[in-house]
């Protein structure tokens, strides 16, 4: 039996086939899961990307800032599967005004957008999917180390800190129902989302040099496999946790 045999997994956040979410969906299918995707904005693009998976996956439109989309998500998912065993939250966004060294001048409306889309939406997605989740289900979100201030990351770093806190409270409040909530803190991968962050490339080389296991900026597969491990039944007592898939960089000193 493969790792996710018989599991029904909802994957959000696919933009291109370079997205970490795409590779997570691919790894999940290869591990035996049935995958349903969500897309936002250019839905036709997401549908084309879905055809590049080992098995083409259905795509549901989901804007996490649209309450009607959230309210209708469970019914939309039921058109394809009768429930969910796991959900990947791979959603993050900050306006350009909140990035690139503009920290002290960013207005609240831009900060609010970053926090809503990148952190609060994990709670929103969890509650939208809750009618489909049973005991043993797993929620996994995508994190990036926010224990230090990264060049240009600014309010997205704050939003990621909020995401970590959100995950702990989800773990607390959903744990009695047997639902786990965890994050994967990935090392830098050259995705479209990463390239949109000003200055993101300034610390990529340091990551490659300092990670004791090494780090390939072009390969999302190690991150995807870590996601699948958390979605599986093999970490049944792990919740409220941040699991690093970064070659060990986070544990090294300067």
XYZ file of C-alpha atoms in Angstrom:
254
model
C 0.000 0.000 0.000
C 1.349 3.421 -0.927
C 1.567 6.353 1.464
C -1.719 8.064 0.524
C -3.645 5.120 -0.876
C -7.374 5.935 -0.875
C -6.870 9.472 0.468
C -8.861 12.391 -0.918
C -6.764 15.543 -0.986
C -7.676 19.147 -1.805
C -4.722 21.161 -3.126
C -4.860 24.944 -3.382
C -2.392 27.441 -4.797
C -1.314 25.978 -8.123
C -0.267 28.675 -10.576
C 2.156 26.861 -12.891
C 3.759 23.436 -13.042
C 6.708 24.965 -11.168
C 4.510 25.673 -8.145
C 5.230 23.755 -4.958
C 1.504 22.971 -4.870
C 1.704 21.330 -8.319
C 4.555 19.096 -7.194
C 2.672 18.263 -3.997
C -0.390 17.273 -6.042
C 1.807 15.163 -8.329
C 3.523 13.448 -5.402
C 0.158 12.835 -3.721
C -1.246 11.175 -6.840
C 1.873 9.051 -7.188
C 1.378 8.024 -3.550
C -2.168 6.832 -4.295
C -4.345 9.881 -3.516
C -7.284 11.289 -5.415
C -6.617 14.998 -5.859
C -8.961 17.953 -6.368
C -7.486 21.380 -7.122
C -8.626 24.929 -6.553
C -7.649 27.909 -8.671
C -7.993 31.645 -8.498
C -7.966 34.241 -11.245
C -6.687 32.622 -14.420
C -8.694 29.436 -13.988
C -8.113 28.333 -17.589
C -4.366 28.334 -16.888
C -4.812 26.176 -13.773
C -6.954 23.745 -15.790
C -4.201 23.444 -18.395
C -1.654 22.806 -15.663
C -3.970 20.172 -14.125
C -3.643 18.161 -17.352
C 0.095 17.811 -16.710
C -0.458 15.790 -13.555
C -0.164 11.989 -13.783
C -3.981 11.977 -13.667
C -5.840 15.113 -14.694
C -7.476 16.615 -11.607
C -10.707 18.630 -11.444
C -10.366 22.339 -10.699
C -12.705 24.376 -8.479
C -12.678 28.163 -8.457
C -11.788 29.535 -5.012
C -11.067 33.084 -3.939
C -10.359 32.898 -0.201
C -11.478 36.525 0.153
C -14.906 35.675 -1.297
C -17.266 34.297 1.367
C -19.625 32.896 -1.274
C -16.783 30.800 -2.685
C -15.934 29.558 0.802
C -19.563 28.810 1.650
C -19.974 26.783 -1.535
C -16.645 24.963 -1.419
C -17.852 21.809 0.348
C -20.654 21.288 -2.177
C -18.253 21.916 -5.069
C -15.802 19.357 -3.689
C -18.620 16.812 -3.233
C -19.163 16.909 -7.001
C -15.851 15.064 -7.302
C -15.250 13.195 -4.023
C -17.469 12.285 -1.078
C -15.176 13.772 1.562
C -11.635 14.899 2.292
C -8.774 13.356 4.206
C -6.344 16.214 3.683
C -6.075 19.831 2.579
C -3.015 21.721 1.372
C -3.152 25.470 1.939
C -0.549 26.900 -0.442
C -1.904 30.434 -0.616
C 0.009 33.614 0.037
C -0.020 37.144 -1.296
C 1.169 40.597 -0.323
C 0.735 43.763 -2.408
C 3.986 45.144 -3.811
C 3.612 48.087 -1.424
C 4.115 45.634 1.452
C 7.358 44.199 0.071
C 10.771 45.268 -1.130
C 12.053 47.332 1.792
C 8.965 49.481 2.206
C 8.165 48.117 5.676
C 8.003 51.443 7.523
C 5.805 53.091 4.891
C 3.297 50.316 4.165
C -0.308 51.328 4.787
C -2.692 49.183 6.811
C -4.875 48.293 3.833
C -1.916 46.533 2.210
C -0.881 44.866 5.459
C -4.479 43.731 5.978
C -4.525 42.124 2.534
C -1.278 40.268 3.214
C -2.497 38.949 6.557
C -5.969 38.013 5.297
C -4.778 36.118 2.232
C -1.639 34.578 3.719
C -2.741 33.743 7.292
C -6.435 34.211 8.057
C -7.318 32.234 4.926
C -5.908 29.067 6.525
C -8.682 29.307 9.108
C -11.210 30.224 6.411
C -10.207 27.243 4.285
C -10.242 24.892 7.273
C -13.779 25.915 8.211
C -14.981 25.705 4.608
C -13.647 22.150 4.387
C -14.641 21.075 7.892
C -17.945 19.425 6.829
C -15.852 17.097 4.634
C -13.197 16.206 7.211
C -13.270 13.295 9.625
C -11.006 11.978 12.360
C -7.467 11.511 11.152
C -7.710 14.318 8.606
C -4.755 16.606 8.042
C -4.455 20.305 7.216
C -1.074 21.401 5.876
C 0.007 24.974 5.156
C 3.090 26.426 3.461
C 5.439 28.498 5.586
C 8.758 30.293 5.187
C 11.114 30.826 8.099
C 10.171 34.058 9.879
C 12.441 33.889 12.899
C 14.588 36.579 11.264
C 13.890 39.605 9.060
C 14.637 38.689 5.433
C 15.640 41.308 2.847
C 12.550 42.573 1.035
C 10.173 40.090 2.700
C 8.769 42.746 5.037
C 5.043 42.344 5.796
C 4.924 38.904 4.202
C 7.243 37.817 6.996
C 4.766 39.237 9.492
C 1.952 37.407 7.707
C 3.894 34.135 7.916
C 4.338 34.674 11.664
C 0.561 35.125 11.863
C 0.138 31.922 9.841
C 2.185 30.007 12.409
C 0.039 31.352 15.247
C -3.116 30.524 13.280
C -1.912 26.957 12.855
C -1.390 26.523 16.579
C -4.937 27.669 17.309
C -6.341 25.445 14.551
C -4.461 22.542 16.137
C -5.975 23.401 19.517
C -9.563 23.829 18.355
C -9.731 21.038 15.750
C -7.649 18.512 17.675
C -10.573 17.188 19.744
C -12.222 16.223 16.434
C -9.113 14.338 15.338
C -8.028 16.930 12.761
C -4.345 17.854 12.617
C -2.938 21.213 11.470
C 0.725 21.678 10.580
C 3.025 23.765 8.413
C 5.924 22.955 6.121
C 8.628 25.635 6.167
C 10.281 25.251 2.788
C 13.623 26.507 1.660
C 13.597 28.932 -1.274
C 12.359 27.433 -4.531
C 12.321 29.429 -7.757
C 8.571 29.529 -8.265
C 6.561 32.347 -9.836
C 5.488 33.447 -6.359
C 9.088 33.609 -5.144
C 10.222 35.580 -8.177
C 7.560 38.204 -7.453
C 9.173 39.080 -4.098
C 11.774 41.859 -4.527
C 15.160 40.810 -3.216
C 14.220 37.138 -2.826
C 17.307 36.125 -4.780
C 19.658 37.930 -2.406
C 19.760 35.058 0.084
C 19.290 32.097 -2.283
C 23.020 31.455 -2.694
C 23.607 31.573 1.056
C 20.947 28.869 1.420
C 22.754 26.638 -1.050
C 26.091 27.156 0.711
C 24.927 26.795 4.322
C 22.399 23.961 4.197
C 24.210 20.892 5.589
C 22.238 18.587 3.287
C 22.585 20.983 0.370
C 19.698 22.755 -1.327
C 18.502 22.747 -4.940
C 16.642 25.960 -5.755
C 15.083 24.327 -8.807
C 13.699 21.190 -7.150
C 10.426 21.363 -5.164
C 10.284 17.559 -4.785
C 11.722 17.348 -1.228
C 9.122 19.876 -0.072
C 6.342 17.996 -1.867
C 7.335 14.734 -0.191
C 7.338 16.397 3.237
C 3.821 17.688 2.561
C 2.686 14.181 1.640
C 4.177 12.777 4.844
C 2.110 15.237 6.900
C -1.006 14.425 4.869
C -0.533 10.728 5.521
C -1.408 8.569 8.527
C 2.265 8.205 9.459
C 2.373 11.350 11.651
C -0.828 10.827 13.663
C 0.371 12.598 16.832
C 1.914 15.652 15.152
C -0.111 18.869 15.176
C 0.568 22.557 15.682
C 4.038 21.939 14.297
C 6.331 23.621 11.755
C 8.271 20.947 9.875
C 11.288 22.307 8.018
C 12.079 21.037 4.532
C 15.064 23.294 3.914
C 18.187 21.141 3.880
C 18.790 22.004 7.544
C 19.496 25.685 6.904
C 17.264 26.863 9.751
C 19.406 25.035 12.321
C 22.727 26.572 11.284
C 24.360 29.627 12.848
C 25.703 32.572 10.899
